mmCIF file of N, CA, C and O in Angstrom:
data_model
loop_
_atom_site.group_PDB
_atom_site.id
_atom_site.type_symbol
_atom_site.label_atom_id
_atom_site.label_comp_id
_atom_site.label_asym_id
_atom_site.label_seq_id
_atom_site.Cartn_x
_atom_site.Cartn_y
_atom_site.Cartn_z
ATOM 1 N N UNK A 1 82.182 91.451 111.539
ATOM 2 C CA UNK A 1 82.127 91.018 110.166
ATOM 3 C C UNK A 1 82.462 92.178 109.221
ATOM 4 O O UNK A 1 83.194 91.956 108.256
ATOM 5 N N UNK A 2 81.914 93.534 109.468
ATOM 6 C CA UNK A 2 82.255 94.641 108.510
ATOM 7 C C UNK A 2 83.850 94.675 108.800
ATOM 8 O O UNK A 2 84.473 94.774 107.742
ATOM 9 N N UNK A 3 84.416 94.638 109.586
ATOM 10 C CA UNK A 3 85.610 95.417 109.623
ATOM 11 C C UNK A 3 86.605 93.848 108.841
ATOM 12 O O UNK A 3 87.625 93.929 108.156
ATOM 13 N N UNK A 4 86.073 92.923 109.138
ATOM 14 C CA UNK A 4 86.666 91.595 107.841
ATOM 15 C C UNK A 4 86.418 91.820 106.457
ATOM 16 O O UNK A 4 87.104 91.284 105.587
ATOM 17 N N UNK A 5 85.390 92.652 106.191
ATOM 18 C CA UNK A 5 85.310 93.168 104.862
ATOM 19 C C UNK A 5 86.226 94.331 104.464
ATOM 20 O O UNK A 5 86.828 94.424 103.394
ATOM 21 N N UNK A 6 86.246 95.339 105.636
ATOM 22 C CA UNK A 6 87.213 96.495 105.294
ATOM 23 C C UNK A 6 88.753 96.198 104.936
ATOM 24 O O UNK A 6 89.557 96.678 104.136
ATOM 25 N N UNK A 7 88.784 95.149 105.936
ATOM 26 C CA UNK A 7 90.274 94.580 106.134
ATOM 27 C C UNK A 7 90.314 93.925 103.932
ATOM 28 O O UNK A 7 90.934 94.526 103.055
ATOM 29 N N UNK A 8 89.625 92.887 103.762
ATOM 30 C CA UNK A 8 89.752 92.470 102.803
ATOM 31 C C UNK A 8 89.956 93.718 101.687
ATOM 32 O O UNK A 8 90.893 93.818 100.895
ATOM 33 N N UNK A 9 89.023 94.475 101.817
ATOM 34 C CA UNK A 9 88.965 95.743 100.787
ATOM 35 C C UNK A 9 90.352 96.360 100.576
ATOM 36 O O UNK A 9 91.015 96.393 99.539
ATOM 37 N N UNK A 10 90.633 96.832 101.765
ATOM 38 C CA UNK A 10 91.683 97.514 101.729
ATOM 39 C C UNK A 10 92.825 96.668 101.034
ATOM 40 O O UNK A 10 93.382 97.011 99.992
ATOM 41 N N UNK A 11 93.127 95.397 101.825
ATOM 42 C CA UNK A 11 94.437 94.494 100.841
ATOM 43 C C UNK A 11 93.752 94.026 98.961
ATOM 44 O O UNK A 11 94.425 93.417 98.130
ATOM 45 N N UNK A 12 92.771 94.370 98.813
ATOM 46 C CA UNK A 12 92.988 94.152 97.405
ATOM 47 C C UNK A 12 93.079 95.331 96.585
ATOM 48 O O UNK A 12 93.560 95.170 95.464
ATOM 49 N N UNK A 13 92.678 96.587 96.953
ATOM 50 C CA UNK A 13 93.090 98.127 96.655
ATOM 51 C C UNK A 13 94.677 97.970 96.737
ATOM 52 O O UNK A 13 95.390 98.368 95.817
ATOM 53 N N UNK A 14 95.092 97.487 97.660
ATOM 54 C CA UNK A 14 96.839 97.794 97.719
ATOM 55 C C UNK A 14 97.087 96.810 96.401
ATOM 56 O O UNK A 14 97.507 97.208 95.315
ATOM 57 N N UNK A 15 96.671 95.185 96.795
ATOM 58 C CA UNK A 15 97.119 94.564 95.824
ATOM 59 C C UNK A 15 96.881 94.969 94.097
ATOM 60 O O UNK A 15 97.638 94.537 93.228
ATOM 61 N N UNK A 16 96.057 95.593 93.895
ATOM 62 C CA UNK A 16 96.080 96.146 92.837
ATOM 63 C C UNK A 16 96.687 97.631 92.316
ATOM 64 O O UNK A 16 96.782 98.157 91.207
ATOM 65 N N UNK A 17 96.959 97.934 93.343
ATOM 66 C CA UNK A 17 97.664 99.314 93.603
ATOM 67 C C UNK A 17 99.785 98.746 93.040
ATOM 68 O O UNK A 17 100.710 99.139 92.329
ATOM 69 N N UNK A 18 99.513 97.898 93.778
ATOM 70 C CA UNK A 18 101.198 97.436 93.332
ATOM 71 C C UNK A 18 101.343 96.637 92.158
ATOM 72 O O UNK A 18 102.389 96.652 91.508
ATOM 73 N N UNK A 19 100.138 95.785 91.777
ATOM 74 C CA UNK A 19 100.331 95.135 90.715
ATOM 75 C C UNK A 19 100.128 96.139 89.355
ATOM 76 O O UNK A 19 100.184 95.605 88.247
ATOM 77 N N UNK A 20 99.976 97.082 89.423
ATOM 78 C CA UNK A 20 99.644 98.533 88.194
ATOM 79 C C UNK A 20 101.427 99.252 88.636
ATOM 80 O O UNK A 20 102.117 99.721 87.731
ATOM 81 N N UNK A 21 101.800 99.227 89.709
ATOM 82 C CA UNK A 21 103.360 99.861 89.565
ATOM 83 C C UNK A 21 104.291 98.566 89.240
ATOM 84 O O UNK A 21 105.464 98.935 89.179
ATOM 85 N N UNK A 22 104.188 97.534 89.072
ATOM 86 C CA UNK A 22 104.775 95.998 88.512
ATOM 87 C C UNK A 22 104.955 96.541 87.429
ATOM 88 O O UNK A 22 105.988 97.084 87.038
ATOM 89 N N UNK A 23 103.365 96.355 86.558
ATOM 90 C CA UNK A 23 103.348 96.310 85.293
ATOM 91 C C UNK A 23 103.940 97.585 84.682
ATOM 92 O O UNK A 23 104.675 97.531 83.695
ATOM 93 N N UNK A 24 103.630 98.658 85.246
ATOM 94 C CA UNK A 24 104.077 100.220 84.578
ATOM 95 C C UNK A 24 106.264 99.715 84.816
ATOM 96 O O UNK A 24 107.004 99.660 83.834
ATOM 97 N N UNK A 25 106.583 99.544 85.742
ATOM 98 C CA UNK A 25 107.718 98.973 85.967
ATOM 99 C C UNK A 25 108.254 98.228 84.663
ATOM 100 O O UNK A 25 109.259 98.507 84.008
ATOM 101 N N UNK A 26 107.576 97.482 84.510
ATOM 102 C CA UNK A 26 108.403 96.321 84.087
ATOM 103 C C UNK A 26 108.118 96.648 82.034
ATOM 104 O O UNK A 26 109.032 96.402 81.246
ATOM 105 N N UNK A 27 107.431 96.923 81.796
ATOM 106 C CA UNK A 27 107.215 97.851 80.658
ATOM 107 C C UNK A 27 107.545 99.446 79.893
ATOM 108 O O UNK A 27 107.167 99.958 78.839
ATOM 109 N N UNK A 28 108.592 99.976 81.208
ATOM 110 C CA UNK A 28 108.870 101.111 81.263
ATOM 111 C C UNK A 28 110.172 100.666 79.604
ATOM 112 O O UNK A 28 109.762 101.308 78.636
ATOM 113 N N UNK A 29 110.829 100.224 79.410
ATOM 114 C CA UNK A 29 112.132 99.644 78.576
ATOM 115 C C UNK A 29 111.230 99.464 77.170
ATOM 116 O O UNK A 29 111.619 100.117 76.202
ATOM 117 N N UNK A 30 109.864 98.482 76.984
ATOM 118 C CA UNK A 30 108.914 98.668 75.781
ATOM 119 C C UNK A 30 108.537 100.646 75.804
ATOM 120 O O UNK A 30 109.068 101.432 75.020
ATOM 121 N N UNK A 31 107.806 100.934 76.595
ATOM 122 C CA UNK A 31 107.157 102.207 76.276
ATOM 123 C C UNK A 31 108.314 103.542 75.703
ATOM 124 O O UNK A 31 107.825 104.391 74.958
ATOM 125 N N UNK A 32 109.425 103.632 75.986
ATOM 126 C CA UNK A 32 110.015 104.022 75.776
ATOM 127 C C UNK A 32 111.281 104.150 74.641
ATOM 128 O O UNK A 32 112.192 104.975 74.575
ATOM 129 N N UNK A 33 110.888 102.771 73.620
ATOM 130 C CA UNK A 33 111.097 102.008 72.672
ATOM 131 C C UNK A 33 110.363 102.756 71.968
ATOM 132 O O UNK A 33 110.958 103.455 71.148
ATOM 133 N N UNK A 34 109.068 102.852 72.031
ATOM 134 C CA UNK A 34 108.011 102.969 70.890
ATOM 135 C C UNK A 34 107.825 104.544 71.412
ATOM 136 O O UNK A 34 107.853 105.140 70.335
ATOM 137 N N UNK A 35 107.705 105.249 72.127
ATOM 138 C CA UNK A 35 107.974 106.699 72.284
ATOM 139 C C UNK A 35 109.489 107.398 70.979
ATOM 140 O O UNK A 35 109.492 108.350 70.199
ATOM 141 N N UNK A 36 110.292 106.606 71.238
ATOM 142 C CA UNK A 36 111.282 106.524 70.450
ATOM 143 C C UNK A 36 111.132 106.723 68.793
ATOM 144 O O UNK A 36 111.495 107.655 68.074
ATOM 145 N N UNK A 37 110.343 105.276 68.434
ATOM 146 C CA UNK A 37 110.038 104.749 67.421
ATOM 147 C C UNK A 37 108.992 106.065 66.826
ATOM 148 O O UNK A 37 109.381 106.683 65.835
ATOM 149 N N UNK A 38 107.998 106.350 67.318
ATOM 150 C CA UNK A 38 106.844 107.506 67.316
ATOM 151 C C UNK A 38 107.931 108.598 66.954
ATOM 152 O O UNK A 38 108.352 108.401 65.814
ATOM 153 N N UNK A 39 108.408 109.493 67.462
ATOM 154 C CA UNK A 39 109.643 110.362 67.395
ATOM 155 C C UNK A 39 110.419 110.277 65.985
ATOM 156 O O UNK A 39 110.342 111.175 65.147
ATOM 157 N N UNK A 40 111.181 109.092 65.812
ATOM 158 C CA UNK A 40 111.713 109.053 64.774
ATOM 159 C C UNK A 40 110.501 109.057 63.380
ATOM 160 O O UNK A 40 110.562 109.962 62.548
ATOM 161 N N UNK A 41 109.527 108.034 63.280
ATOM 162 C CA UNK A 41 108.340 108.592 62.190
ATOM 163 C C UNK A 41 107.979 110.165 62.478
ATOM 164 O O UNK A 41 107.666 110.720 61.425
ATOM 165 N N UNK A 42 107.947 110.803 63.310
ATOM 166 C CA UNK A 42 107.457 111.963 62.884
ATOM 167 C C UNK A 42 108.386 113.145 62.966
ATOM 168 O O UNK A 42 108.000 114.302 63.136
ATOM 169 N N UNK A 43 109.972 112.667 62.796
ATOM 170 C CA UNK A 43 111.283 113.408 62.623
ATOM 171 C C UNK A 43 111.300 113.995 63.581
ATOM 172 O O UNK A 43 111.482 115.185 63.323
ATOM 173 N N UNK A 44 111.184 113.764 64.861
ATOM 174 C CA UNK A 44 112.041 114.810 66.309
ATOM 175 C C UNK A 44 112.846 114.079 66.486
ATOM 176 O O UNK A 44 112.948 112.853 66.518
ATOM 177 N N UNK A 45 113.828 115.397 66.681
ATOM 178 C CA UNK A 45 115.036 114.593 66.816
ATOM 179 C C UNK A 45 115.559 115.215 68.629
ATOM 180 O O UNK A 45 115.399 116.399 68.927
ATOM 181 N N UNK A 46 115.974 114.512 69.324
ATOM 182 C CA UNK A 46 116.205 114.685 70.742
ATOM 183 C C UNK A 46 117.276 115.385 70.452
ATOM 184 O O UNK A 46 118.048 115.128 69.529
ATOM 185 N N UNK A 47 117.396 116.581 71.468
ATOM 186 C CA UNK A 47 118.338 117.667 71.752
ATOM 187 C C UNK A 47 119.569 116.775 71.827
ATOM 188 O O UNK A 47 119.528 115.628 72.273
ATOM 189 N N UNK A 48 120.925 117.508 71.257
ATOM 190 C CA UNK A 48 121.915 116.990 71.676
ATOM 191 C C UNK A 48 122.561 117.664 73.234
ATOM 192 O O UNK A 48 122.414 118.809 73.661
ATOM 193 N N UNK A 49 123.292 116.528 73.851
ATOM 194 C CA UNK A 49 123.512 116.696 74.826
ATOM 195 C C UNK A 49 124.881 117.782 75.592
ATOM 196 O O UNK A 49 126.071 117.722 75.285
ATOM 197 N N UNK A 50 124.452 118.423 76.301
ATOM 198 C CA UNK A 50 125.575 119.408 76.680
ATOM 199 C C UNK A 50 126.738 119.310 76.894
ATOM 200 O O UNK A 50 126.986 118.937 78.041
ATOM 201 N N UNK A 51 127.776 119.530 76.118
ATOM 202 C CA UNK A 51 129.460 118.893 75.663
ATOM 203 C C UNK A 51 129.952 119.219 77.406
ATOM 204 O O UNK A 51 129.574 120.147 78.121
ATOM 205 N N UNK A 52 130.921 118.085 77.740
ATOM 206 C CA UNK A 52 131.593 117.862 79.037
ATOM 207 C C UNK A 52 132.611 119.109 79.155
ATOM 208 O O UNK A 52 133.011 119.555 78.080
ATOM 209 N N UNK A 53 132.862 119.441 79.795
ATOM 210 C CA UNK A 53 133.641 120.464 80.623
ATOM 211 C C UNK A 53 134.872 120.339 79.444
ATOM 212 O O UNK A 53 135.111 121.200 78.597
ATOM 213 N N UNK A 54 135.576 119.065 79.611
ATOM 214 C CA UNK A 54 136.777 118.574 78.760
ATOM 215 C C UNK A 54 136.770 119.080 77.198
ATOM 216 O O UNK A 54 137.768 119.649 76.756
ATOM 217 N N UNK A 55 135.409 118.816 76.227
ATOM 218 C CA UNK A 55 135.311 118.994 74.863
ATOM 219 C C UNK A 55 135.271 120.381 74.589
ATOM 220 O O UNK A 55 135.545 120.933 73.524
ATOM 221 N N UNK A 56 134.770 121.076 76.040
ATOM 222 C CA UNK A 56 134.573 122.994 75.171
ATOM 223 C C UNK A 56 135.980 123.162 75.563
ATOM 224 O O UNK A 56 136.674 124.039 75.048
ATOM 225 N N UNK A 57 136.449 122.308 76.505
ATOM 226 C CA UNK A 57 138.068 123.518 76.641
ATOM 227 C C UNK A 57 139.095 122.720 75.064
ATOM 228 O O UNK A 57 140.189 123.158 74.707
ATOM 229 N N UNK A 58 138.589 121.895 74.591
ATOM 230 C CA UNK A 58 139.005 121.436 73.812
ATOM 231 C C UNK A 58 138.533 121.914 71.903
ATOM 232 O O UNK A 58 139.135 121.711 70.849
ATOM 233 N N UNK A 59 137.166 122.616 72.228
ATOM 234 C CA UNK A 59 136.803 123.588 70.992
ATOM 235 C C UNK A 59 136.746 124.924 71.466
ATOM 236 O O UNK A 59 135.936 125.793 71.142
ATOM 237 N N UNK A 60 138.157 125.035 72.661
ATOM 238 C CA UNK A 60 138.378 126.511 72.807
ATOM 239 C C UNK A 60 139.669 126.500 71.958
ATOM 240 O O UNK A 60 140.006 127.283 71.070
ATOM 241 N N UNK A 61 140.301 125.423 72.448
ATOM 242 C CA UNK A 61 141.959 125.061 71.912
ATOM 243 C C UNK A 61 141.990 125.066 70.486
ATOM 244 O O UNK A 61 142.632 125.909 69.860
ATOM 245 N N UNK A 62 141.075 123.820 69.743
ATOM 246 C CA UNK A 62 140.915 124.256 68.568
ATOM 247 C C UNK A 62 140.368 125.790 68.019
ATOM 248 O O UNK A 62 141.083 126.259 67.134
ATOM 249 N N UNK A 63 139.381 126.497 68.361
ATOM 250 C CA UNK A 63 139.339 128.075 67.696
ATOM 251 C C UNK A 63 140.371 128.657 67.886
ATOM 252 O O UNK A 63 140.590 129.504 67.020
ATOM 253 N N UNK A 64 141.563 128.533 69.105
ATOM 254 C CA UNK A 64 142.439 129.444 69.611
ATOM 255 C C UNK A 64 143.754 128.792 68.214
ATOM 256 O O UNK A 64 144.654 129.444 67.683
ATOM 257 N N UNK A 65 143.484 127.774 68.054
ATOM 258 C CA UNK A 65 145.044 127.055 66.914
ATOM 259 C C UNK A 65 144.296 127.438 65.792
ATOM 260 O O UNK A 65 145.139 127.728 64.944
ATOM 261 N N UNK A 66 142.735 127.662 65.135
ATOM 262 C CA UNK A 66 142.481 128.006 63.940
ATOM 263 C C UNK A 66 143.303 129.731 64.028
ATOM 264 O O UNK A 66 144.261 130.169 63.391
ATOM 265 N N UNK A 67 142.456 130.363 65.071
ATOM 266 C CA UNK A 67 143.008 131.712 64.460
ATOM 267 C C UNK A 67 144.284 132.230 64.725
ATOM 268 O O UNK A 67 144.643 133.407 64.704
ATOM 269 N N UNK A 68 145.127 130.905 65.056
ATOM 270 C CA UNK A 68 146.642 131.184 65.097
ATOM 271 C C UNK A 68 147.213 130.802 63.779
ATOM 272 O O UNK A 68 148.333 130.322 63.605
ATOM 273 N N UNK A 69 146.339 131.062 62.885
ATOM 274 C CA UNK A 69 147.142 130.162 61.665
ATOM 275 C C UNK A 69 147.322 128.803 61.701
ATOM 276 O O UNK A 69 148.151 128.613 60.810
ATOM 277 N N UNK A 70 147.063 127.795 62.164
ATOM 278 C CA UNK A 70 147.597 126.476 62.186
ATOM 279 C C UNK A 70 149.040 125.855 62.947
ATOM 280 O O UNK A 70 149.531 124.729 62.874
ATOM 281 N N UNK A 71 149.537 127.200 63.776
ATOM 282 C CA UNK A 71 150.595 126.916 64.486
ATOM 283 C C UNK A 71 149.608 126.214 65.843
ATOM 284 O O UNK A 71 148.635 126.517 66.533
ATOM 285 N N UNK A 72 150.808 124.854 65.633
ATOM 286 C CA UNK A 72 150.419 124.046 67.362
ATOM 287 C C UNK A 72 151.124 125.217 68.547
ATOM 288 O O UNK A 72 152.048 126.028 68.619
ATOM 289 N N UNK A 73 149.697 124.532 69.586
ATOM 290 C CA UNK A 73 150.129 125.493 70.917
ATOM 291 C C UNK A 73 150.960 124.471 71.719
ATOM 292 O O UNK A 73 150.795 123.257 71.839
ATOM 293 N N UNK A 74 151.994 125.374 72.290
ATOM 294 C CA UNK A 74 152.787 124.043 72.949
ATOM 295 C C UNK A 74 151.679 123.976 74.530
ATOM 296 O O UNK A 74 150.813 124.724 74.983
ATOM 297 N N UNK A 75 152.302 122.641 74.985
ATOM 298 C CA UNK A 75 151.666 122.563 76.633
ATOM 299 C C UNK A 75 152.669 122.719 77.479
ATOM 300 O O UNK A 75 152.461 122.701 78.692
#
């Protein structure tokens, strides 16, 4: 009889164990909304993101045509 109790114990620890990663799951898209929302009322503003390989060789090109005078570089 104890070990029909352990048995029971244990599956409602799990079952509540998965039904708390459901809910954290399925609410992750709200919490992160209002993390957001929080942020913007109290003016943080999220780092901007680190320019692609493509855009710095492309604000190398532009500094390199500013301090050429405005002459285009050929390719």
């Amino acid at each position: 009889m104890n070990r029909h109790f352990r048995d029971a114990r244990y599956h409602a620890r799990r079952t509540a164990e998965e039904l708390a990663d459901g809910i954290e799951m399925e609410f992750e898209p709200v919490r992160e909304r209002v993390e957001a929302r929080i942020d913007e009322y109290r003016g943080v503003e999220e780092p901007e993101p680190e320019p692609s390989r493509a855009e710095r060789v492309r604000r190398v090109g532009s500094n390199a045509r500013d301090r050429l005078g405005g002459m285009p570089i050929s390719r």
